[in-house]
Amino acid sequence: GITDGLSEVDPSPDYLATSILPILLRFGIGGSANDDDPLSDLPPSIRVTRRGAAPLGKDGEVVFTCPIVKEITTPLDLTDPGKVKRIRGTVVSCRIPPSSAARVAHSAKGMLLRLLPDIWIHTDANSASGGC
C-alpha cells in the first residue's frame, strides 16, 4: 500500500512512529515484566520495509509489532506538554534525484535553526526500483 500519503487522510508510518509510539510507551505498553508472556517486554515498533508513494505506491510494506494489552494501568498526564527541545525530521523522496531531497532537508533545517539549535533532518531517497 501507500506508505507516504496525505497526512490528513493517510498518516505516514514515520508520523505514527514519532507521535503514537512514545505515547504507547508512556502508557506502559511494552517493557513491563510479565512472566506469562516474554514478548510483552518488547516495546511497540513500526518499521518501513519498502516505501510506496501515491499514485503508484502499491508495493509499500510496513511491519507493526505491539504486545497484546489487556489493561492499561499507568495513567497519562498531558496537562503540561513542556517545551520543544529538539526537532527531528525525515524527507522522503521517490522517483526523483536524491539531491532534491537533500535540498529540501537543507532548506527546512535552515528555517528551523532560527527557532531552535538542535535540528536533525534525515533524507530517505528511493529510486524507481526501490519500491516507490
PDB file of C-alpha atoms in Angstrom, residues 29-87:
ATOM      1  CA  ILE A  29       2.791  -0.748  26.870  1.00  0.00           C
ATOM      2  CA  GLY A  30       5.865  -2.906  26.295  1.00  0.00           C
ATOM      3  CA  GLY A  31       8.793  -3.113  28.657  1.00  0.00           C
ATOM      4  CA  SER A  32       6.749  -4.467  31.548  1.00  0.00           C
ATOM      5  CA  ALA A  33       7.928  -7.667  33.149  1.00  0.00           C
ATOM      6  CA  ASN A  34       5.318 -10.355  32.597  1.00  0.00           C
ATOM      7  CA  ASP A  35       6.306 -13.933  33.384  1.00  0.00           C
ATOM      8  CA  ASP A  36       3.390 -15.359  31.394  1.00  0.00           C
ATOM      9  CA  ASP A  37       4.399 -13.727  28.108  1.00  0.00           C
ATOM     10  CA  PRO A  38       8.061 -12.905  27.411  1.00  0.00           C
ATOM     11  CA  LEU A  39       7.015 -10.976  24.277  1.00  0.00           C
ATOM     12  CA  SER A  40       5.264  -8.375  26.451  1.00  0.00           C
ATOM     13  CA  ASP A  41       8.711  -6.971  27.302  1.00  0.00           C
ATOM     14  CA  LEU A  42       9.199  -5.840  23.687  1.00  0.00           C
ATOM     15  CA  PRO A  43       8.226  -2.229  23.029  1.00  0.00           C
ATOM     16  CA  PRO A  44       5.823  -1.442  20.180  1.00  0.00           C
ATOM     17  CA  SER A  45       7.555  -0.608  16.912  1.00  0.00           C
ATOM     18  CA  ILE A  46       6.815   0.446  13.338  1.00  0.00           C
ATOM     19  CA  ARG A  47       9.321  -0.383  10.601  1.00  0.00           C
ATOM     20  CA  VAL A  48       9.055   0.556   6.927  1.00  0.00           C
ATOM     21  CA  THR A  49      10.492  -2.306   4.891  1.00  0.00           C
ATOM     22  CA  ARG A  50       9.539  -0.885   1.490  1.00  0.00           C
ATOM     23  CA  ARG A  51       8.145   2.557   0.664  1.00  0.00           C
ATOM     24  CA  GLY A  52       5.195   3.208  -1.593  1.00  0.00           C
ATOM     25  CA  ALA A  53       4.033   6.668  -2.655  1.00  0.00           C
ATOM     26  CA  ALA A  54       0.873   7.683  -4.494  1.00  0.00           C
ATOM     27  CA  PRO A  55      -0.205   7.099  -7.230  1.00  0.00           C
ATOM     28  CA  LEU A  56       1.997   4.045  -7.918  1.00  0.00           C
ATOM     29  CA  GLY A  57       2.570   3.029  -4.294  1.00  0.00           C
ATOM     30  CA  LYS A  58       1.040  -0.407  -4.413  1.00  0.00           C
ATOM     31  CA  ASP A  59       4.169  -2.139  -3.098  1.00  0.00           C
ATOM     32  CA  GLY A  60       4.699  -0.306   0.185  1.00  0.00           C
ATOM     33  CA  GLU A  61       5.175  -2.501   3.251  1.00  0.00           C
ATOM     34  CA  VAL A  62       5.130  -1.657   6.949  1.00  0.00           C
ATOM     35  CA  VAL A  63       5.709  -4.003   9.892  1.00  0.00           C
ATOM     36  CA  PHE A  64       3.946  -3.059  13.141  1.00  0.00           C
ATOM     37  CA  THR A  65       4.638  -5.026  16.315  1.00  0.00           C
ATOM     38  CA  CYS A  66       2.917  -4.458  19.627  1.00  0.00           C
ATOM     39  CA  PRO A  67       2.336  -6.692  22.640  1.00  0.00           C
ATOM     40  CA  ILE A  68      -1.216  -7.667  23.484  1.00  0.00           C
ATOM     41  CA  VAL A  69      -2.594  -5.241  26.061  1.00  0.00           C
ATOM     42  CA  LYS A  70      -5.306  -6.465  28.436  1.00  0.00           C
ATOM     43  CA  GLU A  71      -5.328  -3.446  30.736  1.00  0.00           C
ATOM     44  CA  ILE A  72      -3.652  -0.044  30.880  1.00  0.00           C
ATOM     45  CA  THR A  73      -2.620   0.589  34.468  1.00  0.00           C
ATOM     46  CA  THR A  74      -0.447   3.674  34.018  1.00  0.00           C
ATOM     47  CA  PRO A  75      -2.349   6.971  33.802  1.00  0.00           C
ATOM     48  CA  LEU A  76      -1.059   9.640  31.480  1.00  0.00           C
ATOM     49  CA  ASP A  77      -0.847  13.332  32.406  1.00  0.00           C
ATOM     50  CA  LEU A  78      -0.826  15.595  29.334  1.00  0.00           C
ATOM     51  CA  THR A  79      -1.707  18.846  31.105  1.00  0.00           C
ATOM     52  CA  ASP A  80       1.889  20.124  30.974  1.00  0.00           C
ATOM     53  CA  PRO A  81       3.324  19.434  27.497  1.00  0.00           C
ATOM     54  CA  GLY A  82       6.689  21.054  28.277  1.00  0.00           C
ATOM     55  CA  LYS A  83       8.955  22.893  25.855  1.00  0.00           C
ATOM     56  CA  VAL A  84      10.266  21.865  22.470  1.00  0.00           C
ATOM     57  CA  LYS A  85      13.933  20.936  22.925  1.00  0.00           C
ATOM     58  CA  ARG A  86      14.787  19.387  19.573  1.00  0.00           C
ATOM     59  CA  ILE A  87      13.286  18.702  16.178  1.00  0.00           C
TER      60      ILE A  87
END
